Amino acid sequence: TDPVVSARHKGQAYMYMYTVILVCRLILRCRQDARARFARLRSDVLVKIELLDNKHVQDIVWQLQRFVSGLVEFHRETYQLLKGNSLFPIEVDLSRSAFQYKSTSPVVQDDGTEEDDDELLQADEATEHEEGNLIPGLTH
């Protein structure tokens, strides 16, 4: 219970509390700086993403314009080629022999020796043996 010792002890506690408060303030300041830096970097990234999207849109428009101009040039050249030649109307021979094709398999000549397929064969009439039962031994 020496007053000098107790005063020294109180002073150390005060210094300890003061140090803790300073450390907490330093941590809070670091967090605040990190948040500000993150927000700035995020803003920069969002701007870059938007610029990249705009560049992609411009590239797509440029590619579509090249494609359409190529189609126009192809159409113009094709039209010039077809206009000079009188290919149309196309004349088609639709005579009776136009669609008769030569066969690649040999044709079999009928010499009359085979039996006539048109003859009818005589057959016996089918009748029921057991009256009412289609299956023998089965009762209703």
PDB file of C-alpha atoms in Angstrom:
ATOM      1  CA  THR A   1       0.000   0.000   0.000  1.00  0.00           C
ATOM      2  CA  ASP A   2       2.893   2.270  -0.613  1.00  0.00           C
ATOM      3  CA  PRO A   3       1.581   5.468  -2.256  1.00  0.00           C
ATOM      4  CA  VAL A   4       4.554   5.648  -4.629  1.00  0.00           C
ATOM      5  CA  VAL A   5       4.012   2.106  -5.860  1.00  0.00           C
ATOM      6  CA  SER A   6       0.290   2.647  -6.284  1.00  0.00           C
ATOM      7  CA  ALA A   7       0.893   5.906  -8.154  1.00  0.00           C
ATOM      8  CA  ARG A   8       3.401   4.190 -10.433  1.00  0.00           C
ATOM      9  CA  HIS A   9       0.898   1.365 -10.983  1.00  0.00           C
ATOM     10  CA  LYS A  10      -1.840   3.873 -11.854  1.00  0.00           C
ATOM     11  CA  GLY A  11       0.510   5.608 -14.246  1.00  0.00           C
ATOM     12  CA  GLN A  12       1.298   2.376 -16.029  1.00  0.00           C
ATOM     13  CA  ALA A  13      -2.389   1.608 -16.370  1.00  0.00           C
ATOM     14  CA  TYR A  14      -2.952   5.068 -17.784  1.00  0.00           C
ATOM     15  CA  MET A  15      -0.110   4.589 -20.281  1.00  0.00           C
ATOM     16  CA  TYR A  16      -1.496   1.164 -21.216  1.00  0.00           C
ATOM     17  CA  MET A  17      -4.962   2.610 -21.873  1.00  0.00           C
ATOM     18  CA  TYR A  18      -3.474   5.475 -23.844  1.00  0.00           C
ATOM     19  CA  THR A  19      -1.496   3.007 -25.982  1.00  0.00           C
ATOM     20  CA  VAL A  20      -4.596   0.860 -26.601  1.00  0.00           C
ATOM     21  CA  ILE A  21      -6.571   3.920 -27.681  1.00  0.00           C
ATOM     22  CA  LEU A  22      -3.790   4.967 -30.071  1.00  0.00           C
ATOM     23  CA  VAL A  23      -3.616   1.462 -31.571  1.00  0.00           C
ATOM     24  CA  CYS A  24      -7.401   1.387 -32.058  1.00  0.00           C
ATOM     25  CA  ARG A  25      -7.312   4.799 -33.747  1.00  0.00           C
ATOM     26  CA  LEU A  26      -4.482   3.603 -35.991  1.00  0.00           C
ATOM     27  CA  ILE A  27      -6.457   0.475 -36.968  1.00  0.00           C
ATOM     28  CA  LEU A  28      -9.566   2.550 -37.700  1.00  0.00           C
ATOM     29  CA  ARG A  29      -7.515   5.002 -39.788  1.00  0.00           C
ATOM     30  CA  CYS A  30      -5.985   2.095 -41.768  1.00  0.00           C
ATOM     31  CA  ARG A  31      -9.443   0.641 -42.406  1.00  0.00           C
ATOM     32  CA  GLN A  32     -10.728   4.011 -43.545  1.00  0.00           C
ATOM     33  CA  ASP A  33      -7.759   4.463 -45.890  1.00  0.00           C
ATOM     34  CA  ALA A  34      -8.211   0.918 -47.245  1.00  0.00           C
ATOM     35  CA  ARG A  35     -11.912   1.562 -47.923  1.00  0.00           C
ATOM     36  CA  ALA A  36     -11.112   4.821 -49.705  1.00  0.00           C
ATOM     37  CA  ARG A  37      -8.388   3.135 -51.795  1.00  0.00           C
ATOM     38  CA  PHE A  38     -10.734   0.220 -52.621  1.00  0.00           C
ATOM     39  CA  ALA A  39     -13.502   2.629 -53.680  1.00  0.00           C
ATOM     40  CA  ARG A  40     -11.055   4.536 -55.901  1.00  0.00           C
ATOM     41  CA  LEU A  41      -9.737   1.315 -57.497  1.00  0.00           C
ATOM     42  CA  ARG A  42     -13.268  -0.008 -57.957  1.00  0.00           C
ATOM     43  CA  SER A  43     -14.267   3.223 -59.658  1.00  0.00           C
ATOM     44  CA  ASP A  44     -11.253   2.950 -61.973  1.00  0.00           C
ATOM     45  CA  VAL A  45     -12.115  -0.661 -62.802  1.00  0.00           C
ATOM     46  CA  LEU A  46     -15.750   0.228 -63.549  1.00  0.00           C
ATOM     47  CA  VAL A  47     -14.624   3.001 -65.893  1.00  0.00           C
ATOM     48  CA  LYS A  48     -12.242   0.606 -67.668  1.00  0.00           C
ATOM     49  CA  ILE A  49     -14.973  -2.031 -68.009  1.00  0.00           C
ATOM     50  CA  GLU A  50     -17.331   0.546 -69.497  1.00  0.00           C
ATOM     51  CA  LEU A  51     -14.661   1.687 -71.958  1.00  0.00           C
ATOM     52  CA  LEU A  52     -13.968  -1.929 -72.913  1.00  0.00           C
ATOM     53  CA  ASP A  53     -17.695  -2.571 -73.483  1.00  0.00           C
ATOM     54  CA  ASN A  54     -17.884   0.514 -75.698  1.00  0.00           C
ATOM     55  CA  LYS A  55     -14.869  -0.721 -77.660  1.00  0.00           C
ATOM     56  CA  HIS A  56     -16.521  -4.136 -78.161  1.00  0.00           C
ATOM     57  CA  VAL A  57     -19.698  -2.446 -79.400  1.00  0.00           C
ATOM     58  CA  GLN A  58     -17.664  -0.350 -81.843  1.00  0.00           C
ATOM     59  CA  ASP A  59     -15.797  -3.451 -83.044  1.00  0.00           C
ATOM     60  CA  ILE A  60     -19.045  -5.337 -83.611  1.00  0.00           C
ATOM     61  CA  VAL A  61     -20.520  -2.404 -85.540  1.00  0.00           C
ATOM     62  CA  TRP A  62     -17.366  -2.175 -87.660  1.00  0.00           C
ATOM     63  CA  GLN A  63     -17.420  -5.922 -88.386  1.00  0.00           C
ATOM     64  CA  LEU A  64     -21.119  -5.814 -89.318  1.00  0.00           C
ATOM     65  CA  GLN A  65     -20.471  -2.875 -91.651  1.00  0.00           C
ATOM     66  CA  ARG A  66     -17.666  -4.837 -93.341  1.00  0.00           C
ATOM     67  CA  PHE A  67     -19.942  -7.886 -93.647  1.00  0.00           C
ATOM     68  CA  VAL A  68     -22.792  -5.865 -95.174  1.00  0.00           C
ATOM     69  CA  SER A  69     -20.465  -4.069 -97.594  1.00  0.00           C
ATOM     70  CA  GLY A  70     -19.047  -7.461 -98.622  1.00  0.00           C
ATOM     71  CA  LEU A  71     -22.564  -8.778 -99.245  1.00  0.00           C
ATOM     72  CA  VAL A  72     -23.392  -5.673-101.293  1.00  0.00           C
ATOM     73  CA  GLU A  73     -20.257  -6.127-103.396  1.00  0.00           C
ATOM     74  CA  PHE A  74     -21.012  -9.851-103.860  1.00  0.00           C
ATOM     75  CA  HIS A  75     -24.577  -9.035-104.944  1.00  0.00           C
ATOM     76  CA  ARG A  76     -23.355  -6.361-107.356  1.00  0.00           C
ATOM     77  CA  GLU A  77     -20.796  -8.699-108.959  1.00  0.00           C
ATOM     78  CA  THR A  78     -23.279 -11.567-109.180  1.00  0.00           C
ATOM     79  CA  TYR A  79     -25.896  -9.308-110.728  1.00  0.00           C
ATOM     80  CA  GLN A  80     -23.411  -8.058-113.320  1.00  0.00           C
ATOM     81  CA  LEU A  81     -22.386 -11.630-114.201  1.00  0.00           C
ATOM     82  CA  LEU A  82     -25.954 -12.878-114.514  1.00  0.00           C
ATOM     83  CA  LYS A  83     -27.202  -9.777-116.330  1.00  0.00           C
ATOM     84  CA  GLY A  84     -24.681 -10.173-119.151  1.00  0.00           C
ATOM     85  CA  ASN A  85     -25.480 -13.836-119.826  1.00  0.00           C
ATOM     86  CA  SER A  86     -28.918 -14.801-121.040  1.00  0.00           C
ATOM     87  CA  LEU A  87     -29.257 -17.797-118.748  1.00  0.00           C
ATOM     88  CA  PHE A  88     -32.835 -17.027-117.847  1.00  0.00           C
ATOM     89  CA  PRO A  89     -35.469 -18.162-118.685  1.00  0.00           C
ATOM     90  CA  ILE A  90     -34.113 -21.679-118.761  1.00  0.00           C
ATOM     91  CA  GLU A  91     -35.586 -23.809-121.521  1.00  0.00           C
ATOM     92  CA  VAL A  92     -36.477 -27.330-120.422  1.00  0.00           C
ATOM     93  CA  ASP A  93     -37.314 -30.250-122.727  1.00  0.00           C
ATOM     94  CA  LEU A  94     -40.365 -31.909-121.214  1.00  0.00           C
ATOM     95  CA  SER A  95     -41.001 -34.465-123.937  1.00  0.00           C
ATOM     96  CA  ARG A  96     -42.222 -37.950-122.984  1.00  0.00           C
ATOM     97  CA  SER A  97     -38.746 -39.415-123.125  1.00  0.00           C
ATOM     98  CA  ALA A  98     -37.261 -36.737-120.857  1.00  0.00           C
ATOM     99  CA  PHE A  99     -37.920 -38.643-117.648  1.00  0.00           C
ATOM    100  CA  GLN A 100     -37.365 -42.181-118.919  1.00  0.00           C
ATOM    101  CA  TYR A 101     -34.019 -43.284-117.574  1.00  0.00           C
ATOM    102  CA  LYS A 102     -31.937 -46.179-118.766  1.00  0.00           C
ATOM    103  CA  SER A 103     -31.792 -48.964-116.216  1.00  0.00           C
ATOM    104  CA  THR A 104     -28.447 -50.136-114.878  1.00  0.00           C
ATOM    105  CA  SER A 105     -29.771 -53.628-114.068  1.00  0.00           C
ATOM    106  CA  PRO A 106     -30.400 -56.186-116.848  1.00  0.00           C
ATOM    107  CA  VAL A 107     -33.977 -56.514-118.034  1.00  0.00           C
ATOM    108  CA  VAL A 108     -35.440 -60.033-117.632  1.00  0.00           C
ATOM    109  CA  GLN A 109     -37.548 -61.119-120.599  1.00  0.00           C
ATOM    110  CA  ASP A 110     -40.594 -63.289-119.830  1.00  0.00           C
ATOM    111  CA  ASP A 111     -40.615 -66.234-122.225  1.00  0.00           C
ATOM    112  CA  GLY A 112     -43.924 -67.643-120.948  1.00  0.00           C
ATOM    113  CA  THR A 113     -42.471 -70.795-119.355  1.00  0.00           C
ATOM    114  CA  GLU A 114     -43.097 -69.659-115.813  1.00  0.00           C
ATOM    115  CA  GLU A 115     -46.449 -70.240-114.115  1.00  0.00           C
ATOM    116  CA  ASP A 116     -48.978 -67.495-114.391  1.00  0.00           C
ATOM    117  CA  ASP A 117     -49.276 -65.573-111.148  1.00  0.00           C
ATOM    118  CA  ASP A 118     -52.781 -64.472-112.056  1.00  0.00           C
ATOM    119  CA  GLU A 119     -54.288 -67.950-111.639  1.00  0.00           C
ATOM    120  CA  LEU A 120     -56.452 -68.467-108.538  1.00  0.00           C
ATOM    121  CA  LEU A 121     -55.831 -71.454-106.317  1.00  0.00           C
ATOM    122  CA  GLN A 122     -58.751 -73.388-104.885  1.00  0.00           C
ATOM    123  CA  ALA A 123     -58.844 -73.596-101.080  1.00  0.00           C
ATOM    124  CA  ASP A 124     -61.054 -75.354 -98.553  1.00  0.00           C
ATOM    125  CA  GLU A 125     -63.311 -73.283 -96.354  1.00  0.00           C
ATOM    126  CA  ALA A 126     -62.268 -72.979 -92.696  1.00  0.00           C
ATOM    127  CA  THR A 127     -64.786 -74.356 -90.208  1.00  0.00           C
ATOM    128  CA  GLU A 128     -65.023 -74.628 -86.406  1.00  0.00           C
ATOM    129  CA  HIS A 129     -64.652 -78.136 -85.047  1.00  0.00           C
ATOM    130  CA  GLU A 130     -65.977 -77.495 -81.542  1.00  0.00           C
ATOM    131  CA  GLU A 131     -68.979 -75.345 -81.425  1.00  0.00           C
ATOM    132  CA  GLY A 132     -68.523 -72.096 -79.443  1.00  0.00           C
ATOM    133  CA  ASN A 133     -64.947 -72.820 -78.270  1.00  0.00           C
ATOM    134  CA  LEU A 134     -62.081 -71.457 -80.247  1.00  0.00           C
ATOM    135  CA  ILE A 135     -59.528 -72.987 -77.885  1.00  0.00           C
ATOM    136  CA  PRO A 136     -60.164 -76.685 -77.076  1.00  0.00           C
ATOM    137  CA  GLY A 137     -60.794 -77.342 -73.392  1.00  0.00           C
ATOM    138  CA  LEU A 138     -61.560 -73.703 -72.522  1.00  0.00           C
ATOM    139  CA  THR A 139     -64.964 -73.050 -71.032  1.00  0.00           C
ATOM    140  CA  HIS A 140     -66.604 -69.736 -70.418  1.00  0.00           C
TER     141      HIS A 140
END
